[in-house]
mmCIF file of C-alpha atoms in Angstrom:
data_model
loop_
_atom_site.group_PDB
_atom_site.id
_atom_site.type_symbol
_atom_site.label_atom_id
_atom_site.label_comp_id
_atom_site.label_asym_id
_atom_site.label_seq_id
_atom_site.Cartn_x
_atom_site.Cartn_y
_atom_site.Cartn_z
ATOM 1 C CA MET A 1299 124.355 -9.567 74.827
ATOM 2 C CA ALA A 1300 125.147 -10.265 78.467
ATOM 3 C CA LEU A 1301 128.732 -9.095 77.915
ATOM 4 C CA ALA A 1302 127.500 -5.833 76.390
ATOM 5 C CA THR A 1303 125.187 -5.284 79.338
ATOM 6 C CA ARG A 1304 128.004 -5.846 81.817
ATOM 7 C CA THR A 1305 130.229 -3.431 79.872
ATOM 8 C CA ARG A 1306 127.593 -0.706 79.890
ATOM 9 C CA THR A 1307 126.915 -1.035 83.603
ATOM 10 C CA SER A 1308 130.449 -1.589 84.899
ATOM 11 C CA ALA A 1309 131.497 2.076 84.893
ATOM 12 C CA PRO A 1310 128.342 3.369 86.654
ATOM 13 C CA SER A 1311 128.593 0.514 89.165
ATOM 14 C CA LEU A 1312 132.227 1.324 89.881
ATOM 15 C CA TRP A 1313 131.447 5.032 90.310
ATOM 16 C CA GLY A 1314 128.546 4.216 92.617
ATOM 17 C CA SER A 1315 130.667 2.067 94.933
ATOM 18 C CA THR A 1316 132.761 3.339 97.811
ATOM 19 C CA ILE A 1317 135.922 1.726 96.451
ATOM 20 C CA GLY A 1318 135.205 3.270 93.042
ATOM 21 C CA LYS A 1319 134.981 6.770 94.507
ATOM 22 C CA LYS A 1320 138.128 6.197 96.557
ATOM 23 C CA THR A 1321 139.920 5.030 93.420
ATOM 24 C CA VAL A 1322 138.813 8.176 91.571
ATOM 25 C CA MET A 1323 140.116 10.271 94.473
ATOM 26 C CA ALA A 1324 143.426 8.399 94.465
ATOM 27 C CA VAL A 1325 144.032 8.680 90.721
ATOM 28 C CA THR A 1326 142.972 12.333 90.455
ATOM 29 C CA GLY A 1327 144.994 13.128 93.563
ATOM 30 C CA LEU A 1328 148.126 11.675 91.996
ATOM 31 C CA ILE A 1329 147.476 13.649 88.800
ATOM 32 C CA MET A 1330 147.263 16.857 90.815
ATOM 33 C CA LEU A 1331 150.324 15.890 92.854
ATOM 34 C CA GLY A 1332 152.365 15.463 89.678
ATOM 35 C CA TYR A 1333 151.232 18.883 88.497
ATOM 36 C CA LEU A 1334 152.107 20.455 91.856
ATOM 37 C CA VAL A 1335 155.676 19.129 91.716
ATOM 38 C CA VAL A 1336 156.168 20.520 88.197
ATOM 39 C CA HIS A 1337 154.474 23.808 89.139
ATOM 40 C CA MET A 1338 156.692 24.221 92.194
ATOM 41 C CA LEU A 1339 159.851 23.621 90.148
ATOM 42 C CA GLY A 1340 158.662 26.212 87.626
ATOM 43 C CA ASN A 1341 157.999 28.716 90.403
ATOM 44 C CA LEU A 1342 161.554 28.337 91.680
ATOM 45 C CA LYS A 1343 162.827 29.827 88.427
ATOM 46 C CA ILE A 1344 161.925 33.197 89.925
ATOM 47 C CA PHE A 1345 165.198 32.986 91.884
ATOM 48 C CA PHE A 1346 167.105 33.234 88.580
ATOM 49 C CA GLY A 1347 165.679 36.621 87.680
ATOM 50 C CA ALA A 1348 162.936 38.230 85.632
ATOM 51 C CA ASP A 1349 164.234 37.139 82.227
ATOM 52 C CA GLU A 1350 164.427 33.486 83.272
ATOM 53 C CA PHE A 1351 160.973 33.474 84.893
ATOM 54 C CA ASN A 1352 159.226 35.414 82.127
ATOM 55 C CA GLY A 1353 160.933 33.218 79.526
ATOM 56 C CA TYR A 1354 159.613 30.123 81.274
ATOM 57 C CA ALA A 1355 156.090 31.590 81.330
ATOM 58 C CA HIS A 1356 156.345 32.345 77.615
ATOM 59 C CA TRP A 1357 157.590 28.805 76.902
ATOM 60 C CA LEU A 1358 154.501 27.360 78.601
ATOM 61 C CA ARG A 1359 152.310 29.216 76.116
ATOM 62 C CA THR A 1360 154.280 27.970 73.119
ATOM 63 C CA LEU A 1361 154.694 24.386 74.358
ATOM 64 C CA GLY A 1362 154.119 21.909 71.517
ATOM 65 C CA SER A 1363 154.656 24.516 68.800
ATOM 66 C CA PRO A 1364 154.478 24.368 65.833
ATOM 67 C CA PHE A 1365 152.375 21.191 66.038
ATOM 68 C CA LEU A 1366 150.031 22.824 68.552
ATOM 69 C CA HIS A 1367 148.729 26.358 68.274
ATOM 70 C CA HIS A 1368 149.559 29.055 70.812
ATOM 71 C CA GLU A 1369 148.485 28.041 74.352
ATOM 72 C CA TRP A 1370 146.814 24.805 73.188
ATOM 73 C CA ALA A 1371 149.066 22.633 75.375
ATOM 74 C CA LEU A 1372 148.447 24.943 78.322
ATOM 75 C CA TRP A 1373 144.691 24.683 77.833
ATOM 76 C CA ILE A 1374 144.895 20.886 77.570
ATOM 77 C CA VAL A 1375 146.663 20.830 80.936
ATOM 78 C CA ARG A 1376 144.051 23.190 82.395
ATOM 79 C CA VAL A 1377 141.152 21.038 81.187
ATOM 80 C CA VAL A 1378 142.735 17.853 82.576
ATOM 81 C CA LEU A 1379 143.401 19.565 85.911
ATOM 82 C CA LEU A 1380 139.879 20.994 86.080
ATOM 83 C CA ALA A 1381 138.410 17.538 85.424
ATOM 84 C CA ALA A 1382 140.681 16.057 88.108
ATOM 85 C CA VAL A 1383 139.752 18.725 90.667
ATOM 86 C CA VAL A 1384 136.005 18.357 90.007
ATOM 87 C CA ALA A 1385 136.110 14.543 90.121
ATOM 88 C CA HIS A 1386 138.227 14.657 93.287
ATOM 89 C CA ALA A 1387 135.927 17.140 95.025
ATOM 90 C CA VAL A 1388 132.701 15.370 94.018
ATOM 91 C CA SER A 1389 134.055 12.004 95.162
ATOM 92 C CA ALA A 1390 135.193 13.479 98.476
ATOM 93 C CA TYR A 1391 131.817 15.139 99.077
ATOM 94 C CA GLN A 1392 129.845 12.001 98.230
ATOM 95 C CA LEU A 1393 132.056 9.813 100.408
ATOM 96 C CA SER A 1394 131.656 12.302 103.244
ATOM 97 C CA ARG A 1395 127.854 12.248 102.923
ATOM 98 C CA ARG A 1396 127.890 8.458 102.755
ATOM 99 C CA ASP A 1397 130.001 8.296 105.895
ATOM 100 C CA ILE A 1398 127.651 10.647 107.758
ATOM 101 C CA LYS A 1399 124.573 8.616 106.756
ATOM 102 C CA ALA A 1400 126.263 5.419 107.878
ATOM 103 C CA ARG A 1401 126.977 6.933 111.305
ATOM 104 C CA PRO A 1402 124.145 9.420 112.008
ATOM 105 C CA VAL A 1403 124.887 9.524 115.741
ATOM 106 C CA THR A 1404 128.101 11.263 116.716
ATOM 107 C CA TYR A 1405 130.597 9.433 118.860
ATOM 108 C CA VAL A 1406 130.361 10.067 122.608
ATOM 109 C CA HIS A 1407 134.132 9.975 122.861
ATOM 110 C CA LYS A 1408 136.111 11.370 119.967
ATOM 111 C CA ARG A 1409 138.872 9.161 118.624
ATOM 112 C CA ARG A 1410 142.323 10.615 119.188
ATOM 113 C CA ARG A 1411 144.303 8.154 117.121
ATOM 114 C CA ALA A 1412 143.692 10.016 113.864
ATOM 115 C CA SER A 1413 146.432 12.444 112.877
ATOM 116 C CA TYR A 1414 145.894 16.180 112.637
ATOM 117 C CA ALA A 1415 146.058 15.926 108.846
ATOM 118 C CA THR A 1416 143.344 13.259 108.830
ATOM 119 C CA ARG A 1417 141.004 15.316 111.012
ATOM 120 C CA THR A 1418 141.455 18.405 108.858
ATOM 121 C CA MET A 1419 141.283 16.808 105.378
ATOM 122 C CA ARG A 1420 137.796 18.159 104.682
ATOM 123 C CA TRP A 1421 138.536 21.687 105.836
ATOM 124 C CA GLY A 1422 141.861 21.568 104.039
ATOM 125 C CA GLY A 1423 140.101 20.626 100.823
ATOM 126 C CA ILE A 1424 137.694 23.550 101.180
ATOM 127 C CA ILE A 1425 140.573 25.956 101.878
ATOM 128 C CA LEU A 1426 142.445 24.708 98.817
ATOM 129 C CA GLY A 1427 139.340 24.958 96.626
ATOM 130 C CA LEU A 1428 138.802 28.591 97.639
ATOM 131 C CA PHE A 1429 142.514 29.314 97.185
ATOM 132 C CA ILE A 1430 142.503 27.914 93.641
ATOM 133 C CA VAL A 1431 139.753 30.401 92.730
ATOM 134 C CA TRP A 1432 141.731 33.267 94.313
ATOM 135 C CA HIS A 1433 144.995 32.159 92.706
ATOM 136 C CA LEU A 1434 143.444 32.112 89.223
ATOM 137 C CA LEU A 1435 141.859 35.533 89.723
ATOM 138 C CA ASP A 1436 145.166 36.835 91.058
ATOM 139 C CA LEU A 1437 147.823 35.542 88.666
ATOM 140 C CA THR A 1438 145.949 34.149 85.660
ATOM 141 C CA THR A 1439 143.099 36.544 84.909
ATOM 142 C CA LEU A 1440 144.765 39.344 86.972
ATOM 143 C CA THR A 1441 141.304 40.368 88.190
ATOM 144 C CA VAL A 1442 142.213 40.969 91.846
ATOM 145 C CA ASN A 1443 145.866 41.892 91.331
ATOM 146 C CA GLU A 1444 145.710 45.691 91.555
ATOM 147 C CA ARG A 1445 149.236 46.210 90.200
ATOM 148 C CA ALA A 1446 149.069 43.508 87.550
ATOM 149 C CA TRP A 1447 150.933 44.038 84.309
ATOM 150 C CA ALA A 1448 149.710 41.768 81.525
ATOM 151 C CA GLY A 1449 152.515 39.773 79.933
ATOM 152 C CA HIS A 1450 154.902 40.273 82.864
ATOM 153 C CA PRO A 1451 154.457 37.302 85.252
ATOM 154 C CA TYR A 1452 157.610 38.073 87.264
ATOM 155 C CA GLU A 1453 156.382 41.555 88.122
ATOM 156 C CA ASN A 1454 152.875 40.226 88.879
ATOM 157 C CA VAL A 1455 154.251 37.697 91.376
ATOM 158 C CA LEU A 1456 156.154 40.490 93.100
ATOM 159 C CA ALA A 1457 152.996 42.608 93.183
ATOM 160 C CA THR A 1458 151.031 39.788 94.827
ATOM 161 C CA PHE A 1459 153.610 39.016 97.489
ATOM 162 C CA SER A 1460 154.205 42.677 98.281
ATOM 163 C CA THR A 1461 150.838 42.699 100.063
ATOM 164 C CA TRP A 1462 150.152 41.239 103.518
ATOM 165 C CA TYR A 1463 146.938 39.557 102.402
ATOM 166 C CA GLY A 1464 148.573 37.964 99.353
ATOM 167 C CA ASN A 1465 151.271 36.438 101.558
ATOM 168 C CA THR A 1466 148.818 35.354 104.263
ATOM 169 C CA LEU A 1467 146.416 33.646 101.877
ATOM 170 C CA TYR A 1468 149.249 31.874 100.067
ATOM 171 C CA ILE A 1469 151.085 30.616 103.148
ATOM 172 C CA VAL A 1470 147.891 29.396 104.865
ATOM 173 C CA ALA A 1471 146.871 27.589 101.674
ATOM 174 C CA MET A 1472 150.301 25.969 101.332
ATOM 175 C CA ALA A 1473 150.113 24.752 104.939
ATOM 176 C CA ALA A 1474 146.734 23.187 104.123
ATOM 177 C CA LEU A 1475 148.286 21.709 100.973
ATOM 178 C CA GLY A 1476 151.116 20.112 102.940
ATOM 179 C CA LEU A 1477 148.704 18.422 105.346
ATOM 180 C CA HIS A 1478 146.452 17.367 102.466
ATOM 181 C CA VAL A 1479 149.343 15.812 100.518
ATOM 182 C CA ARG A 1480 150.718 14.086 103.622
ATOM 183 C CA HIS A 1481 147.487 12.223 104.300
ATOM 184 C CA GLY A 1482 146.249 12.041 100.702
ATOM 185 C CA PHE A 1483 149.375 10.339 99.349
ATOM 186 C CA TRP A 1484 149.179 7.692 102.060
ATOM 187 C CA SER A 1485 145.458 7.136 101.419
ATOM 188 C CA ALA A 1486 146.021 6.874 97.648
ATOM 189 C CA ALA A 1487 148.720 4.248 98.190
ATOM 190 C CA GLN A 1488 146.346 2.237 100.374
ATOM 191 C CA THR A 1489 143.490 2.509 97.865
ATOM 192 C CA LEU A 1490 145.626 1.503 94.885
ATOM 193 C CA GLY A 1491 147.084 -1.492 96.693
ATOM 194 C CA ALA A 1492 150.599 -0.169 97.262
ATOM 195 C CA GLY A 1493 150.245 0.010 101.038
ATOM 196 C CA ARG A 1494 151.796 -3.286 102.081
ATOM 197 C CA ALA A 1495 152.916 -3.705 105.682
ATOM 198 C CA ARG A 1496 156.616 -3.852 104.778
ATOM 199 C CA ARG A 1497 156.281 -0.626 102.786
ATOM 200 C CA GLU A 1498 154.435 1.306 105.483
ATOM 201 C CA ARG A 1499 157.461 3.157 106.862
ATOM 202 C CA THR A 1500 158.755 3.977 103.369
ATOM 203 C CA LEU A 1501 155.380 5.302 102.209
ATOM 204 C CA LYS A 1502 154.934 7.411 105.332
ATOM 205 C CA THR A 1503 158.423 8.846 104.929
ATOM 206 C CA LEU A 1504 157.725 9.607 101.271
ATOM 207 C CA ALA A 1505 154.382 11.244 102.129
ATOM 208 C CA ASN A 1506 156.014 13.405 104.819
ATOM 209 C CA GLY A 1507 158.884 14.278 102.494
ATOM 210 C CA LEU A 1508 156.571 15.321 99.660
ATOM 211 C CA ALA A 1509 154.536 17.488 102.013
ATOM 212 C CA VAL A 1510 157.634 19.238 103.392
ATOM 213 C CA VAL A 1511 159.232 19.731 99.955
ATOM 214 C CA LEU A 1512 156.062 21.173 98.411
ATOM 215 C CA PHE A 1513 155.367 23.467 101.365
ATOM 216 C CA THR A 1514 158.968 24.690 101.501
ATOM 217 C CA GLY A 1515 159.263 25.119 97.743
ATOM 218 C CA PHE A 1516 156.046 27.075 97.313
ATOM 219 C CA VAL A 1517 156.445 29.218 100.451
ATOM 220 C CA SER A 1518 160.048 30.105 99.576
ATOM 221 C CA VAL A 1519 158.751 32.461 96.851
ATOM 222 C CA PRO A 1520 156.662 34.818 99.039
ATOM 223 C CA VAL A 1521 159.329 34.656 101.761
ATOM 224 C CA ALA A 1522 161.987 35.659 99.216
ATOM 225 C CA VAL A 1523 159.865 38.588 98.058
ATOM 226 C CA MET A 1524 159.127 39.697 101.643
ATOM 227 C CA THR A 1525 162.817 39.590 102.623
ATOM 228 C CA GLY A 1526 164.011 41.330 99.457
ATOM 229 C CA MET A 1527 165.880 38.292 98.117
ATOM 230 C CA VAL A 1528 163.689 38.540 95.026
ATOM 231 C CA ASN A 1529 162.846 42.072 93.927
#
Protein backbone atom coordinates (compact mmCIF):
# COMPACT_ATOMS: atom_id res chain seq x y z
CA MET A 1 0.00 0.00 0.00
CA ALA A 2 2.83 2.36 0.89
CA LEU A 3 4.58 1.51 -2.39
CA ALA A 4 1.42 2.31 -4.35
CA THR A 5 1.09 5.63 -2.55
CA ARG A 6 4.69 6.55 -3.33
CA THR A 7 4.16 5.60 -6.99
CA ARG A 8 1.06 7.77 -7.29
CA THR A 9 2.71 10.79 -5.71
CA SER A 10 6.18 10.56 -7.25
CA ALA A 11 5.29 12.16 -10.59
CA PRO A 12 3.39 15.13 -9.09
CA SER A 13 6.20 15.62 -6.55
CA LEU A 14 8.82 15.59 -9.29
CA TRP A 15 6.83 18.08 -11.39
CA GLY A 16 6.35 20.34 -8.38
CA SER A 17 10.08 20.50 -7.60
CA THR A 18 12.55 22.90 -9.16
CA ILE A 19 14.80 20.07 -10.34
CA GLY A 20 11.77 18.32 -11.84
CA LYS A 21 10.83 21.38 -13.89
CA LYS A 22 14.44 21.85 -14.98
CA THR A 23 14.56 18.21 -16.04
CA VAL A 24 11.37 18.66 -18.08
CA MET A 25 12.92 21.72 -19.73
CA ALA A 26 16.12 19.81 -20.48
CA VAL A 27 14.42 16.76 -21.99
CA THR A 28 11.89 18.74 -24.04
CA GLY A 29 14.64 21.09 -25.16
CA LEU A 30 16.70 18.19 -26.48
CA ILE A 31 13.64 16.81 -28.29
CA MET A 32 13.13 20.16 -30.00
CA LEU A 33 16.84 20.45 -30.75
CA GLY A 34 16.79 17.09 -32.52
CA TYR A 35 13.82 18.22 -34.58
CA LEU A 36 15.54 21.51 -35.46
CA VAL A 37 18.61 19.70 -36.81
CA VAL A 38 16.46 17.44 -39.00
CA HIS A 39 14.28 20.38 -40.08
CA MET A 40 17.32 22.44 -41.05
CA LEU A 41 18.75 19.59 -43.14
CA GLY A 42 15.39 19.22 -44.88
CA ASN A 43 15.28 22.95 -45.61
CA LEU A 44 18.68 22.79 -47.29
CA LYS A 45 17.18 20.57 -49.99
CA ILE A 46 15.82 23.78 -51.50
CA PHE A 47 19.31 24.34 -52.96
CA PHE A 48 18.80 21.26 -55.17
CA GLY A 49 15.78 22.68 -56.94
CA ALA A 50 12.00 22.63 -56.87
CA ASP A 51 11.59 18.95 -57.73
CA GLU A 52 13.92 17.85 -54.94
CA PHE A 53 12.32 20.13 -52.32
CA ASN A 54 8.72 19.38 -53.30
CA GLY A 55 9.54 15.67 -53.42
CA TYR A 56 10.91 15.85 -49.90
CA ALA A 57 7.76 17.64 -48.70
CA HIS A 58 5.62 14.96 -50.32
CA TRP A 59 7.71 12.20 -48.71
CA LEU A 60 7.06 13.69 -45.27
CA ARG A 61 3.33 13.26 -45.83
CA THR A 62 3.69 9.64 -46.91
CA LEU A 63 6.26 8.67 -44.26
CA GLY A 64 5.43 5.25 -42.78
CA SER A 65 3.20 4.26 -45.69
CA PRO A 66 1.54 1.83 -46.20
CA PHE A 67 1.57 0.94 -42.49
CA LEU A 68 0.51 4.48 -41.56
CA HIS A 69 -2.15 6.45 -43.37
CA HIS A 70 -1.41 9.66 -45.25
CA GLU A 71 0.17 12.30 -42.96
CA TRP A 72 -0.20 10.15 -39.82
CA ALA A 73 3.56 10.17 -39.14
CA LEU A 74 3.66 13.92 -39.70
CA TRP A 75 0.83 14.44 -37.23
CA ILE A 76 2.53 12.21 -34.66
CA VAL A 77 5.63 14.40 -34.93
CA ARG A 78 3.48 17.54 -34.62
CA VAL A 79 1.72 16.26 -31.49
CA VAL A 80 5.02 15.29 -29.84
CA LEU A 81 6.52 18.69 -30.70
CA LEU A 82 3.45 20.55 -29.45
CA ALA A 83 3.59 18.64 -26.15
CA ALA A 84 7.32 19.41 -25.87
CA VAL A 85 6.83 23.12 -26.59
CA VAL A 86 3.96 23.45 -24.09
CA ALA A 87 5.81 21.54 -21.35
CA HIS A 88 8.97 23.56 -22.01
CA ALA A 89 7.14 26.90 -21.93
CA VAL A 90 5.08 26.07 -18.82
CA SER A 91 8.17 24.87 -16.95
CA ALA A 92 10.10 28.00 -17.94
CA TYR A 93 7.26 30.29 -16.85
CA GLN A 94 6.80 28.54 -13.51
CA LEU A 95 10.53 28.54 -12.79
CA SER A 96 10.65 32.24 -13.66
CA ARG A 97 7.78 33.02 -11.27
CA ARG A 98 9.41 30.91 -8.57
CA ASP A 99 12.68 32.77 -9.03
CA ILE A 100 10.94 36.15 -8.79
CA LYS A 101 9.11 35.16 -5.58
CA ALA A 102 12.35 33.93 -4.06
CA ARG A 103 14.02 37.29 -4.78
CA PRO A 104 11.26 39.94 -4.61
CA VAL A 105 13.74 42.80 -4.25
CA THR A 106 15.79 43.58 -7.33
CA TYR A 107 19.54 43.67 -7.07
CA VAL A 108 21.10 47.09 -6.46
CA HIS A 109 23.97 46.19 -8.74
CA LYS A 110 23.21 44.02 -11.74
CA ARG A 111 25.46 41.01 -12.22
CA ARG A 112 27.58 41.25 -15.35
CA ARG A 113 28.99 37.75 -15.32
CA ALA A 114 25.98 36.26 -17.09
CA SER A 115 26.32 35.94 -20.85
CA TYR A 116 24.14 37.84 -23.29
CA ALA A 117 22.34 34.59 -24.14
CA THR A 118 21.58 33.96 -20.46
CA ARG A 119 20.15 37.45 -19.93
CA THR A 120 17.94 37.18 -23.00
CA MET A 121 16.67 33.59 -22.58
CA ARG A 122 13.19 34.70 -21.50
CA TRP A 123 12.76 37.25 -24.26
CA GLY A 124 14.23 34.81 -26.74
CA GLY A 125 11.67 32.21 -25.72
CA ILE A 126 8.83 34.69 -26.22
CA ILE A 127 10.19 35.69 -29.65
CA LEU A 128 10.45 32.05 -30.68
CA GLY A 129 6.94 31.28 -29.42
CA LEU A 130 5.47 34.13 -31.47
CA PHE A 131 7.56 33.09 -34.48
CA ILE A 132 6.28 29.51 -34.32
CA VAL A 133 2.71 30.83 -34.60
CA TRP A 134 3.69 33.04 -37.57
CA HIS A 135 5.66 30.25 -39.24
CA LEU A 136 2.71 27.84 -39.07
CA LEU A 137 0.31 30.46 -40.42
CA ASP A 138 2.80 31.29 -43.16
CA LEU A 139 4.00 27.94 -44.50
CA THR A 140 1.68 25.31 -43.02
CA THR A 141 -1.84 26.75 -43.13
CA LEU A 142 -0.79 29.40 -45.73
CA THR A 143 -3.08 31.88 -43.97
CA VAL A 144 -0.74 34.89 -44.09
CA ASN A 145 1.19 33.93 -47.23
CA GLU A 146 -0.51 36.12 -49.84
CA ARG A 147 1.06 34.30 -52.81
CA ALA A 148 0.73 30.81 -51.38
CA TRP A 149 0.09 27.94 -53.75
CA ALA A 150 -1.26 24.86 -52.00
CA GLY A 151 0.79 21.75 -52.72
CA HIS A 152 3.85 23.71 -53.90
CA PRO A 153 6.14 24.23 -50.86
CA TYR A 154 9.13 25.37 -52.95
CA GLU A 155 7.15 28.21 -54.49
CA ASN A 156 5.64 29.12 -51.09
CA VAL A 157 9.09 29.44 -49.52
CA LEU A 158 10.13 31.74 -52.35
CA ALA A 159 6.96 33.79 -51.86
CA THR A 160 7.70 34.21 -48.14
CA PHE A 161 11.32 35.24 -48.58
CA SER A 162 10.53 37.61 -51.43
CA THR A 163 9.06 40.01 -48.86
CA TRP A 164 11.07 42.24 -46.51
CA TYR A 165 8.93 41.37 -43.50
CA GLY A 166 9.18 37.62 -44.13
CA ASN A 167 12.98 37.85 -44.21
CA THR A 168 13.15 40.17 -41.19
CA LEU A 169 10.92 38.03 -38.99
CA TYR A 170 12.78 34.85 -39.95
CA ILE A 171 16.30 36.18 -39.45
CA VAL A 172 15.48 37.83 -36.10
CA ALA A 173 13.85 34.60 -34.91
CA MET A 174 16.85 32.53 -36.01
CA ALA A 175 19.19 34.86 -34.12
CA ALA A 176 17.04 34.34 -31.02
CA LEU A 177 17.12 30.60 -31.70
CA GLY A 178 20.92 30.57 -31.87
CA LEU A 179 21.24 32.31 -28.50
CA HIS A 180 18.56 30.07 -27.00
CA VAL A 181 20.28 26.88 -28.19
CA ARG A 182 23.70 28.11 -27.05
CA HIS A 183 22.58 28.60 -23.46
CA GLY A 184 19.85 25.95 -23.42
CA PHE A 185 22.13 23.09 -24.51
CA TRP A 186 24.63 23.97 -21.79
CA SER A 187 21.87 24.21 -19.16
CA ALA A 188 20.37 20.87 -20.25
CA ALA A 189 23.77 19.19 -19.93
CA GLN A 190 24.14 20.58 -16.41
CA THR A 191 20.63 19.50 -15.40
CA LEU A 192 21.01 15.97 -16.76
CA GLY A 193 24.36 15.47 -15.07
CA ALA A 194 26.59 15.63 -18.14
CA GLY A 195 28.28 18.87 -17.12
CA ARG A 196 31.43 17.57 -15.45
CA ALA A 197 34.35 19.95 -14.98
CA ARG A 198 36.58 18.10 -17.46
CA ARG A 199 33.82 18.26 -20.09
CA GLU A 200 33.08 21.96 -19.65
CA ARG A 201 35.16 23.18 -22.60
CA THR A 202 33.85 20.42 -24.88
CA LEU A 203 30.22 21.11 -23.97
CA LYS A 204 30.62 24.85 -24.46
CA THR A 205 32.26 24.29 -27.84
CA LEU A 206 29.46 21.92 -28.84
CA ALA A 207 26.80 24.40 -27.69
CA ASN A 208 28.44 27.24 -29.65
CA GLY A 209 28.86 25.00 -32.69
CA LEU A 210 25.21 23.90 -32.66
CA ALA A 211 24.05 27.50 -32.37
CA VAL A 212 26.22 28.65 -35.28
CA VAL A 213 25.30 25.68 -37.51
CA LEU A 214 21.56 26.07 -36.91
CA PHE A 215 21.62 29.83 -37.41
CA THR A 216 23.72 29.57 -40.57
CA GLY A 217 21.73 26.67 -42.00
CA PHE A 218 18.32 28.24 -41.47
CA VAL A 219 19.32 31.77 -42.52
CA SER A 220 21.04 30.51 -45.68
CA VAL A 221 17.59 29.89 -47.24
CA PRO A 222 16.21 33.47 -47.09
CA VAL A 223 19.65 34.83 -48.01
CA ALA A 224 19.74 32.55 -51.06
CA VAL A 225 16.29 33.72 -52.12
CA MET A 226 17.19 37.40 -51.58
CA THR A 227 20.40 37.10 -53.62
CA GLY A 228 18.78 35.11 -56.43
CA MET A 229 20.76 31.93 -55.74
CA VAL A 230 17.43 30.17 -55.27
CA ASN A 231 14.65 31.35 -57.58
